[in-house]
Each structure stands twice: as C-alpha cells, then as structure tokens.
PDB file of C-alpha atoms in Angstrom:
ATOM      1  CA  UNK A 121     -74.661  30.577  -2.239  1.00 40.00           C
ATOM      2  CA  UNK A 122     -76.585  30.654   1.145  1.00 44.00           C
ATOM      3  CA  UNK A 123     -73.487  31.881   2.865  1.00 48.00           C
ATOM      4  CA  UNK A 124     -72.741  34.572   0.383  1.00 51.00           C
ATOM      5  CA  UNK A 125     -76.268  36.062   0.448  1.00 51.00           C
ATOM      6  CA  UNK A 126     -76.463  36.414   4.279  1.00 60.00           C
ATOM      7  CA  UNK A 127     -80.071  37.449   4.324  1.00 68.00           C
ATOM      8  CA  UNK A 128     -82.589  36.487   6.947  1.00 68.00           C
ATOM      9  CA  UNK A 129     -84.921  34.991   4.377  1.00 70.00           C
ATOM     10  CA  UNK A 130     -82.260  32.573   3.212  1.00 70.00           C
ATOM     11  CA  UNK A 131     -81.303  31.532   6.685  1.00 69.00           C
ATOM     12  CA  UNK A 132     -84.897  31.013   7.532  1.00 72.00           C
ATOM     13  CA  UNK A 133     -85.357  28.452   4.787  1.00 75.00           C
ATOM     14  CA  UNK A 134     -81.971  26.878   4.722  1.00 72.00           C
ATOM     15  CA  UNK A 135     -81.717  26.364   8.508  1.00 71.00           C
ATOM     16  CA  UNK A 136     -84.737  24.256   8.235  1.00 71.00           C
ATOM     17  CA  UNK A 137     -83.361  22.320   5.230  1.00 72.00           C
ATOM     18  CA  UNK A 138     -80.070  21.585   7.142  1.00 70.00           C
ATOM     19  CA  UNK A 139     -81.926  20.588  10.273  1.00 69.00           C
ATOM     20  CA  UNK A 140     -84.003  18.027   8.399  1.00 68.00           C
ATOM     21  CA  UNK A 141     -80.960  16.794   6.451  1.00 66.00           C
ATOM     22  CA  UNK A 142     -79.147  16.208   9.814  1.00 64.00           C
ATOM     23  CA  UNK A 143     -82.231  14.632  11.344  1.00 63.00           C
ATOM     24  CA  UNK A 144     -82.605  12.388   8.266  1.00 61.00           C
ATOM     25  CA  UNK A 145     -85.278   9.940   7.368  1.00 58.00           C
ATOM     26  CA  UNK A 146     -85.928   9.143  11.115  1.00 60.00           C
ATOM     27  CA  UNK A 147     -87.697  12.470  11.363  1.00 62.00           C
ATOM     28  CA  UNK A 148     -89.636  12.079   8.146  1.00 59.00           C
ATOM     29  CA  UNK A 149     -90.794   8.625   9.162  1.00 60.00           C
ATOM     30  CA  UNK A 150     -91.810   9.689  12.684  1.00 60.00           C
ATOM     31  CA  UNK A 151     -93.906  12.624  11.345  1.00 58.00           C
ATOM     32  CA  UNK A 152     -95.241  10.479   8.627  1.00 53.00           C
ATOM     33  CA  UNK A 153     -96.460   7.884  11.156  1.00 56.00           C
ATOM     34  CA  UNK A 154     -98.406  10.782  12.750  1.00 51.00           C
ATOM     35  CA  UNK A 155     -96.688  10.325  16.143  1.00 50.00           C
ATOM     36  CA  UNK A 156     -99.260  10.771  18.882  1.00 50.00           C
ATOM     37  CA  UNK A 157     -98.866  14.073  20.651  1.00 51.00           C
ATOM     38  CA  UNK A 158    -100.417  12.734  23.735  1.00 57.00           C
ATOM     39  CA  UNK A 159     -97.546  10.292  24.497  1.00 65.00           C
ATOM     40  CA  UNK A 160     -94.407  11.226  26.296  1.00 67.00           C
ATOM     41  CA  UNK A 161     -92.201  10.846  23.305  1.00 63.00           C
ATOM     42  CA  UNK A 162     -94.777  12.812  21.208  1.00 66.00           C
ATOM     43  CA  UNK A 163     -94.646  15.696  23.683  1.00 72.00           C
ATOM     44  CA  UNK A 164     -90.849  15.610  23.731  1.00 69.00           C
ATOM     45  CA  UNK A 165     -90.699  15.629  19.972  1.00 68.00           C
ATOM     46  CA  UNK A 166     -93.109  18.495  19.573  1.00 74.00           C
ATOM     47  CA  UNK A 167     -91.312  20.593  22.272  1.00 75.00           C
ATOM     48  CA  UNK A 168     -87.956  20.062  20.713  1.00 71.00           C
ATOM     49  CA  UNK A 169     -89.255  20.923  17.218  1.00 72.00           C
ATOM     50  CA  UNK A 170     -90.976  24.177  18.603  1.00 79.00           C
ATOM     51  CA  UNK A 171     -87.716  25.076  20.283  1.00 74.00           C
ATOM     52  CA  UNK A 172     -85.718  24.757  17.111  1.00 74.00           C
ATOM     53  CA  UNK A 173     -88.324  26.560  15.112  1.00 75.00           C
ATOM     54  CA  UNK A 174     -88.216  29.559  17.503  1.00 77.00           C
ATOM     55  CA  UNK A 175     -84.402  29.527  17.331  1.00 72.00           C
ATOM     56  CA  UNK A 176     -84.615  29.684  13.679  1.00 71.00           C
ATOM     57  CA  UNK A 177     -87.145  32.552  13.534  1.00 74.00           C
ATOM     58  CA  UNK A 178     -85.085  34.511  15.999  1.00 70.00           C
ATOM     59  CA  UNK A 179     -82.347  34.780  13.356  1.00 62.00           C
ATOM     60  CA  UNK A 180     -79.651  33.969  15.863  1.00 57.00           C
ATOM     61  CA  UNK A 181     -78.607  30.721  14.069  1.00 52.00           C
ATOM     62  CA  UNK A 182     -76.470  31.814  11.097  1.00 54.00           C
ATOM     63  CA  UNK A 183     -73.205  30.788   9.713  1.00 53.00           C
ATOM     64  CA  UNK A 184     -72.397  27.099   9.439  1.00 52.00           C
ATOM     65  CA  UNK A 185     -75.874  26.114  10.574  1.00 53.00           C
ATOM     66  CA  UNK A 186     -75.168  22.301  10.590  1.00 53.00           C
ATOM     67  CA  UNK A 187     -72.810  22.822  13.475  1.00 56.00           C
ATOM     68  CA  UNK A 188     -75.396  24.931  15.349  1.00 57.00           C
ATOM     69  CA  UNK A 189     -77.944  22.159  15.065  1.00 63.00           C
ATOM     70  CA  UNK A 190     -75.547  19.378  16.232  1.00 63.00           C
ATOM     71  CA  UNK A 191     -75.946  20.273  19.870  1.00 63.00           C
ATOM     72  CA  UNK A 192     -79.636  19.385  19.711  1.00 65.00           C
ATOM     73  CA  UNK A 193     -79.617  16.498  17.314  1.00 66.00           C
ATOM     74  CA  UNK A 194     -79.377  13.777  20.102  1.00 66.00           C
ATOM     75  CA  UNK A 195     -82.648  15.127  21.728  1.00 66.00           C
ATOM     76  CA  UNK A 196     -84.444  15.428  18.250  1.00 67.00           C
ATOM     77  CA  UNK A 197     -83.466  11.994  17.079  1.00 65.00           C
ATOM     78  CA  UNK A 198     -84.191  10.217  20.354  1.00 66.00           C
ATOM     79  CA  UNK A 199     -87.543  11.783  20.616  1.00 65.00           C
ATOM     80  CA  UNK A 200     -88.393  10.872  16.979  1.00 64.00           C
ATOM     81  CA  UNK A 201     -87.229   7.290  17.368  1.00 62.00           C
ATOM     82  CA  UNK A 202     -89.310   7.007  20.610  1.00 60.00           C
ATOM     83  CA  UNK A 203     -92.411   7.571  18.535  1.00 58.00           C
ATOM     84  CA  UNK A 204     -91.384   4.686  16.153  1.00 59.00           C
ATOM     85  CA  UNK A 205     -91.130   2.010  18.800  1.00 59.00           C
ATOM     86  CA  UNK A 206     -93.123  -1.023  17.789  1.00 60.00           C
ATOM     87  CA  UNK A 207     -94.171   0.497  14.491  1.00 61.00           C
ATOM     88  CA  UNK A 208     -91.415  -0.420  12.089  1.00 59.00           C
ATOM     89  CA  UNK A 209     -90.184  -3.657  10.673  1.00 64.00           C
ATOM     90  CA  UNK A 210     -87.017  -5.204  12.107  1.00 66.00           C
ATOM     91  CA  UNK A 211     -84.714  -4.221   9.157  1.00 58.00           C
ATOM     92  CA  UNK A 212     -85.894  -0.660   9.430  1.00 61.00           C
ATOM     93  CA  UNK A 213     -85.589  -0.711  13.156  1.00 65.00           C
ATOM     94  CA  UNK A 214     -81.947  -1.754  12.809  1.00 68.00           C
ATOM     95  CA  UNK A 215     -81.332   1.085  10.351  1.00 63.00           C
ATOM     96  CA  UNK A 216     -83.051   3.476  12.747  1.00 64.00           C
ATOM     97  CA  UNK A 217     -80.713   2.365  15.488  1.00 72.00           C
ATOM     98  CA  UNK A 218     -77.698   2.873  13.280  1.00 72.00           C
ATOM     99  CA  UNK A 219     -78.816   6.333  12.364  1.00 67.00           C
ATOM    100  CA  UNK A 220     -79.512   7.188  16.030  1.00 69.00           C
ATOM    101  CA  UNK A 221     -75.989   6.023  17.002  1.00 75.00           C
ATOM    102  CA  UNK A 222     -74.446   8.134  14.260  1.00 71.00           C
ATOM    103  CA  UNK A 223     -76.547  11.171  15.278  1.00 66.00           C
ATOM    104  CA  UNK A 224     -75.544  10.815  18.893  1.00 69.00           C
ATOM    105  CA  UNK A 225     -71.879  10.319  18.146  1.00 73.00           C
ATOM    106  CA  UNK A 226     -71.778  13.442  15.990  1.00 66.00           C
ATOM    107  CA  UNK A 227     -73.971  15.555  18.325  1.00 63.00           C
ATOM    108  CA  UNK A 228     -71.946  14.694  21.482  1.00 70.00           C
ATOM    109  CA  UNK A 229     -68.480  14.330  19.827  1.00 67.00           C
ATOM    110  CA  UNK A 230     -68.321  17.493  17.819  1.00 63.00           C
ATOM    111  CA  UNK A 231     -66.366  20.246  19.567  1.00 62.00           C
ATOM    112  CA  UNK A 232     -68.800  23.145  19.574  1.00 62.00           C
ATOM    113  CA  UNK A 233     -66.226  25.449  21.257  1.00 64.00           C
ATOM    114  CA  UNK A 234     -62.473  24.957  20.701  1.00 70.00           C
ATOM    115  CA  UNK A 235     -59.486  27.161  20.967  1.00 74.00           C
ATOM    116  CA  UNK A 236     -58.196  28.727  17.675  1.00 76.00           C
ATOM    117  CA  UNK A 237     -54.573  29.673  17.244  1.00 76.00           C
ATOM    118  CA  UNK A 238     -53.815  32.371  14.662  1.00 73.00           C
ATOM    119  CA  UNK A 239     -50.198  33.167  13.786  1.00 75.00           C
ATOM    120  CA  UNK A 240     -49.615  36.833  13.309  1.00 70.00           C
ATOM    121  CA  UNK A 241     -47.636  37.801  10.301  1.00 76.00           C
ATOM    122  CA  UNK A 242     -46.266  41.265   9.719  1.00 79.00           C
ATOM    123  CA  UNK A 243     -47.992  42.990   6.748  1.00 78.00           C
ATOM    124  CA  UNK A 244     -46.082  44.701   4.103  1.00 81.00           C
ATOM    125  CA  UNK A 245     -45.990  48.487   4.826  1.00 77.00           C
ATOM    126  CA  UNK A 246     -44.056  51.371   3.412  1.00 79.00           C
ATOM    127  CA  UNK A 247     -41.705  53.045   5.875  1.00 78.00           C
ATOM    128  CA  UNK A 248     -40.501  56.602   5.954  1.00 79.00           C
ATOM    129  CA  UNK A 249     -37.885  58.179   8.191  1.00 80.00           C
ATOM    130  CA  UNK A 250     -39.070  61.482   9.735  1.00 81.00           C
ATOM    131  CA  UNK A 251     -36.544  64.305   9.863  1.00 74.00           C
ATOM    132  CA  UNK A 252     -35.981  65.269  12.530  1.00 76.00           C
ATOM    133  CA  UNK A 253     -37.341  62.322  14.672  1.00 80.00           C
ATOM    134  CA  UNK A 254     -39.765  63.515  17.407  1.00 86.00           C
ATOM    135  CA  UNK A 255     -39.432  60.669  19.763  1.00 87.00           C
ATOM    136  CA  UNK A 256     -42.674  61.438  21.606  1.00 92.00           C
ATOM    137  CA  UNK A 257     -43.613  58.689  24.064  1.00 94.00           C
ATOM    138  CA  UNK A 258     -47.244  57.996  23.804  1.00 95.00           C
ATOM    139  CA  UNK A 259     -47.251  54.659  25.818  1.00 94.00           C
ATOM    140  CA  UNK A 260     -44.811  52.542  27.740  1.00 91.00           C
ATOM    141  CA  UNK A 261     -42.389  51.232  25.080  1.00 91.00           C
ATOM    142  CA  UNK A 262     -44.015  53.146  22.217  1.00 94.00           C
ATOM    143  CA  UNK A 263     -42.747  56.264  20.545  1.00 94.00           C
ATOM    144  CA  UNK A 264     -44.213  58.519  17.860  1.00 95.00           C
ATOM    145  CA  UNK A 265     -41.105  59.216  15.820  1.00 94.00           C
ATOM    146  CA  UNK A 266     -42.727  61.577  13.407  1.00 93.00           C
ATOM    147  CA  UNK A 267     -45.582  62.269  11.017  1.00 94.00           C
ATOM    148  CA  UNK A 268     -46.366  63.534   7.548  1.00 93.00           C
ATOM    149  CA  UNK A 269     -49.477  65.513   6.701  1.00 94.00           C
ATOM    150  CA  UNK A 270     -50.991  66.193   3.298  1.00 94.00           C
ATOM    151  CA  UNK A 271     -54.132  68.240   3.053  1.00 95.00           C
ATOM    152  CA  UNK A 272     -56.879  68.620   0.430  1.00 93.00           C
ATOM    153  CA  UNK A 273     -60.151  70.484   0.441  1.00 92.00           C
ATOM    154  CA  UNK A 274     -62.045  67.543   1.840  1.00 94.00           C
ATOM    155  CA  UNK A 275     -59.499  65.452   3.848  1.00 96.00           C
ATOM    156  CA  UNK A 276     -56.323  65.327   5.772  1.00 97.00           C
ATOM    157  CA  UNK A 277     -53.950  62.428   5.028  1.00 96.00           C
ATOM    158  CA  UNK A 278     -51.929  61.664   7.996  1.00 95.00           C
ATOM    159  CA  UNK A 279     -49.058  59.237   8.091  1.00 93.00           C
ATOM    160  CA  UNK A 280     -47.578  58.324  11.490  1.00 94.00           C
ATOM    161  CA  UNK A 281     -44.222  56.683  12.135  1.00 94.00           C
ATOM    162  CA  UNK A 282     -44.008  54.504  15.296  1.00 94.00           C
ATOM    163  CA  UNK A 283     -41.115  52.778  16.926  1.00 93.00           C
ATOM    164  CA  UNK A 284     -41.293  50.153  19.734  1.00 94.00           C
ATOM    165  CA  UNK A 285     -38.844  50.555  22.575  1.00 93.00           C
ATOM    166  CA  UNK A 286     -39.757  47.250  24.148  1.00 90.00           C
ATOM    167  CA  UNK A 287     -42.774  44.932  24.647  1.00 89.00           C
ATOM    168  CA  UNK A 288     -46.073  46.662  24.541  1.00 92.00           C
ATOM    169  CA  UNK A 289     -48.791  45.220  26.795  1.00 90.00           C
ATOM    170  CA  UNK A 290     -51.997  46.351  25.041  1.00 93.00           C
ATOM    171  CA  UNK A 291     -53.252  46.637  21.408  1.00 92.00           C
ATOM    172  CA  UNK A 292     -53.812  50.322  21.444  1.00 94.00           C
ATOM    173  CA  UNK A 293     -56.119  52.276  19.217  1.00 95.00           C
ATOM    174  CA  UNK A 294     -54.796  55.472  17.608  1.00 97.00           C
ATOM    175  CA  UNK A 295     -56.824  58.663  17.840  1.00 97.00           C
ATOM    176  CA  UNK A 296     -56.395  61.636  15.491  1.00 98.00           C
ATOM    177  CA  UNK A 297     -58.551  64.544  16.524  1.00 98.00           C
ATOM    178  CA  UNK A 298     -59.082  67.907  15.051  1.00 98.00           C
ATOM    179  CA  UNK A 299     -59.959  70.453  17.759  1.00 97.00           C
ATOM    180  CA  UNK A 300     -61.372  74.079  17.403  1.00 97.00           C
ATOM    181  CA  UNK A 301     -60.529  77.016  19.437  1.00 95.00           C
ATOM    182  CA  UNK A 302     -63.077  76.120  21.911  1.00 95.00           C
ATOM    183  CA  UNK A 303     -61.554  72.824  22.604  1.00 95.00           C
ATOM    184  CA  UNK A 304     -64.369  70.915  20.773  1.00 97.00           C
ATOM    185  CA  UNK A 305     -63.871  67.874  18.623  1.00 97.00           C
ATOM    186  CA  UNK A 306     -64.795  68.696  14.943  1.00 97.00           C
ATOM    187  CA  UNK A 307     -63.340  65.751  13.061  1.00 97.00           C
ATOM    188  CA  UNK A 308     -61.536  62.595  13.865  1.00 97.00           C
ATOM    189  CA  UNK A 309     -60.043  59.325  12.396  1.00 96.00           C
ATOM    190  CA  UNK A 310     -59.432  56.589  14.994  1.00 96.00           C
ATOM    191  CA  UNK A 311     -58.295  53.033  14.196  1.00 93.00           C
ATOM    192  CA  UNK A 312     -56.183  50.248  15.392  1.00 90.00           C
ATOM    193  CA  UNK A 313     -52.415  50.779  15.330  1.00 88.00           C
ATOM    194  CA  UNK A 314     -50.532  48.902  12.731  1.00 85.00           C
ATOM    195  CA  UNK A 315     -53.329  49.602  10.196  1.00 80.00           C
ATOM    196  CA  UNK A 316     -55.490  47.115  11.923  1.00 81.00           C
ATOM    197  CA  UNK A 317     -53.238  44.241  10.820  1.00 84.00           C
ATOM    198  CA  UNK A 318     -50.248  44.379  13.099  1.00 89.00           C
ATOM    199  CA  UNK A 319     -51.221  45.368  16.680  1.00 89.00           C
ATOM    200  CA  UNK A 320     -48.593  46.792  19.037  1.00 92.00           C
ATOM    201  CA  UNK A 321     -48.576  43.670  21.061  1.00 91.00           C
ATOM    202  CA  UNK A 322     -46.750  42.040  18.185  1.00 89.00           C
ATOM    203  CA  UNK A 323     -44.009  44.632  17.756  1.00 92.00           C
ATOM    204  CA  UNK A 324     -40.545  43.862  18.785  1.00 91.00           C
ATOM    205  CA  UNK A 325     -38.097  46.205  20.395  1.00 92.00           C
ATOM    206  CA  UNK A 326     -36.666  48.606  17.778  1.00 91.00           C
ATOM    207  CA  UNK A 327     -39.359  47.778  15.190  1.00 92.00           C
ATOM    208  CA  UNK A 328     -40.579  50.595  13.045  1.00 91.00           C
ATOM    209  CA  UNK A 329     -44.242  50.680  11.914  1.00 92.00           C
ATOM    210  CA  UNK A 330     -46.060  53.119   9.686  1.00 92.00           C
ATOM    211  CA  UNK A 331     -49.733  53.970  10.070  1.00 91.00           C
ATOM    212  CA  UNK A 332     -51.911  55.973   7.625  1.00 92.00           C
ATOM    213  CA  UNK A 333     -55.148  57.714   8.461  1.00 95.00           C
ATOM    214  CA  UNK A 334     -57.661  59.942   6.597  1.00 96.00           C
ATOM    215  CA  UNK A 335     -59.538  62.706   8.520  1.00 97.00           C
ATOM    216  CA  UNK A 336     -62.659  63.768   6.647  1.00 96.00           C
ATOM    217  CA  UNK A 337     -63.003  67.537   6.841  1.00 96.00           C
ATOM    218  CA  UNK A 338     -65.852  67.936   4.449  1.00 95.00           C
ATOM    219  CA  UNK A 339     -68.323  69.190   7.013  1.00 93.00           C
ATOM    220  CA  UNK A 340     -65.759  71.255   9.004  1.00 95.00           C
ATOM    221  CA  UNK A 341     -66.366  75.075   8.906  1.00 95.00           C
ATOM    222  CA  UNK A 342     -63.541  77.297   7.646  1.00 95.00           C
ATOM    223  CA  UNK A 343     -61.088  78.257  10.338  1.00 95.00           C
ATOM    224  CA  UNK A 344     -57.954  77.310  12.265  1.00 96.00           C
ATOM    225  CA  UNK A 345     -57.805  74.090  14.082  1.00 98.00           C
ATOM    226  CA  UNK A 346     -55.288  72.007  16.063  1.00 98.00           C
ATOM    227  CA  UNK A 347     -54.452  68.438  15.170  1.00 98.00           C
ATOM    228  CA  UNK A 348     -53.713  65.913  17.938  1.00 98.00           C
ATOM    229  CA  UNK A 349     -52.575  62.290  17.938  1.00 97.00           C
ATOM    230  CA  UNK A 350     -52.678  59.896  20.812  1.00 96.00           C
ATOM    231  CA  UNK A 351     -53.528  56.334  21.925  1.00 97.00           C
ATOM    232  CA  UNK A 352     -56.147  54.755  24.052  1.00 96.00           C
ATOM    233  CA  UNK A 353     -57.223  51.277  25.085  1.00 95.00           C
ATOM    234  CA  UNK A 354     -60.553  50.281  23.410  1.00 92.00           C
ATOM    235  CA  UNK A 355     -61.264  48.017  26.364  1.00 91.00           C
ATOM    236  CA  UNK A 356     -62.020  50.812  28.837  1.00 93.00           C
ATOM    237  CA  UNK A 357     -61.217  54.055  26.924  1.00 93.00           C
ATOM    238  CA  UNK A 358     -58.054  54.828  29.013  1.00 95.00           C
ATOM    239  CA  UNK A 359     -55.182  56.701  27.570  1.00 96.00           C
ATOM    240  CA  UNK A 360     -51.664  55.769  28.537  1.00 95.00           C
ATOM    241  CA  UNK A 361     -50.549  59.301  27.833  1.00 94.00           C
ATOM    242  CA  UNK A 362     -52.138  62.619  26.897  1.00 95.00           C
ATOM    243  CA  UNK A 363     -52.504  63.208  23.051  1.00 96.00           C
ATOM    244  CA  UNK A 364     -49.697  65.243  21.510  1.00 95.00           C
ATOM    245  CA  UNK A 365     -50.138  68.362  19.461  1.00 96.00           C
ATOM    246  CA  UNK A 366     -48.915  67.924  15.896  1.00 95.00           C
ATOM    247  CA  UNK A 367     -49.722  71.166  14.103  1.00 95.00           C
ATOM    248  CA  UNK A 368     -52.172  73.840  13.282  1.00 96.00           C
ATOM    249  CA  UNK A 369     -54.490  73.075  10.335  1.00 96.00           C
ATOM    250  CA  UNK A 370     -56.287  75.743   8.272  1.00 96.00           C
ATOM    251  CA  UNK A 371     -59.589  74.784   6.681  1.00 94.00           C
ATOM    252  CA  UNK A 372     -60.909  76.898   3.871  1.00 86.00           C
ATOM    253  CA  UNK A 373     -60.673  80.673   4.355  1.00 78.00           C
ATOM    254  CA  UNK A 374     -59.821  81.397   8.004  1.00 63.00           C
TER     255      UNK A 374
END
C-alpha cells in the first residue's frame, strides 16, 4: 500500500516505522531507559537519530526503505546498546548481543549496490514493406527503408521502417520535426528507436524494425510545412547524419 501511494506523507511516516522495526526492541529499551545525553554513547545515539530524521524529512529515502536504512543500522544499534551497558539483566544482555550481531551482519553483509543483468527480448511489432524502399542512411549501419504518413486535423501518424546493416554502436533517439518556411520548429515527436523497447544496439544485421510516432499539430497554424526525420544521441545531442526530408505537409487551409 505504501509503495503504491508514493506520496511524501506516506514515506515520512513509514520510513520511521521501518527504521524502528529494523532497530528493534534495543532502540525502544535504550530510549525507555532515558539514555543520558551527556555520555559518549548518548551523544552518538542522538546524532545518529537526528541524521536519519533529517534524511527522512528530505524525502530522498524512498522505495524499499528497509534497504536504505541497512547501511546505518550498525551505527544506530551500537549506539543504543552502548547506553544499556550495566543497566540490563544478564538474559536480556545476551538477547541484546544477539540482536546486535544480527543487525551488524545484515547491515554490513547486504549488497547495497550490485550489478543487474537484464536480458533484452525483441518486442512484437507489426512490419510493413515500403514500396519502393528508400534506403536512406541515417547512421552507420542503420537505414531508413521507408515511411507511412496518415494525417488528421489534430495529428500526424508517422510509421518508420528501419533496417540494420550491421552492429549499431549507440541507442539513438528518433526525431520527427515539422518545420515552417522560416526554418522554425513548430511541432515534433521524439522518442527512442524501437518504440523504446528495442534499442538499435540490440539489432542484428539485416533486421527490420518498425517505429510509430504521433506528431501533435493541434496548435500549429494553417500553412505548408516540411516533415523531417533523423537520429541523435541523447548523451550529447550529436546527430550521426543530417535529418532527411520526408514530404510536405499541409495543415488546415494554406
């Protein structure tokens, strides 16, 4: 429920709940014993608690909050146990030591950062064969074989047919720009190639891929425009080739 809501108010409350659940009864007992703030362990406990409260208020600790607290659990539990020295009976002291050992093992043994391997799978996409094929090179190893354009009063529905000639080094973003007579951009539809699911770096030589884009022309004044398609690298905005002109588009009454 907390994860589905994803509101700051929820995180503000449940982060604290998770923190105290992970800290366990050692925390509750240490606070209940009114740990002296003037002692070294008391100052450590207070400083650690303030640090985590500020982190919580900042709103930066979200998601699987238990994992986020793990990195600080050894510090928090050690500081809490330090304030209980000589104040608890022997059986409870043993239980405290066991809890501390578990907290230390979890806090130091949990991989906070680990590599994740995701196997790319080709999505199902309709293919069409443009006639005649254009074979326009827009990047090394990447051809625009053709396109299909359908127009309504409010949008341009553009379908692009790509073909890989070889390995493609970058996950290019597709640009579809509508340009007026003054060379100004009036509408556009940019997006990752492969419909955002199958980047060009996954394409094999000879593979055909179809992309679909919708250019919103609701706010475009009536007139004649030129439609261009191209590629760019989102990392630095560089374009492997100049965009290619597809066709003239008439919006409203020219």
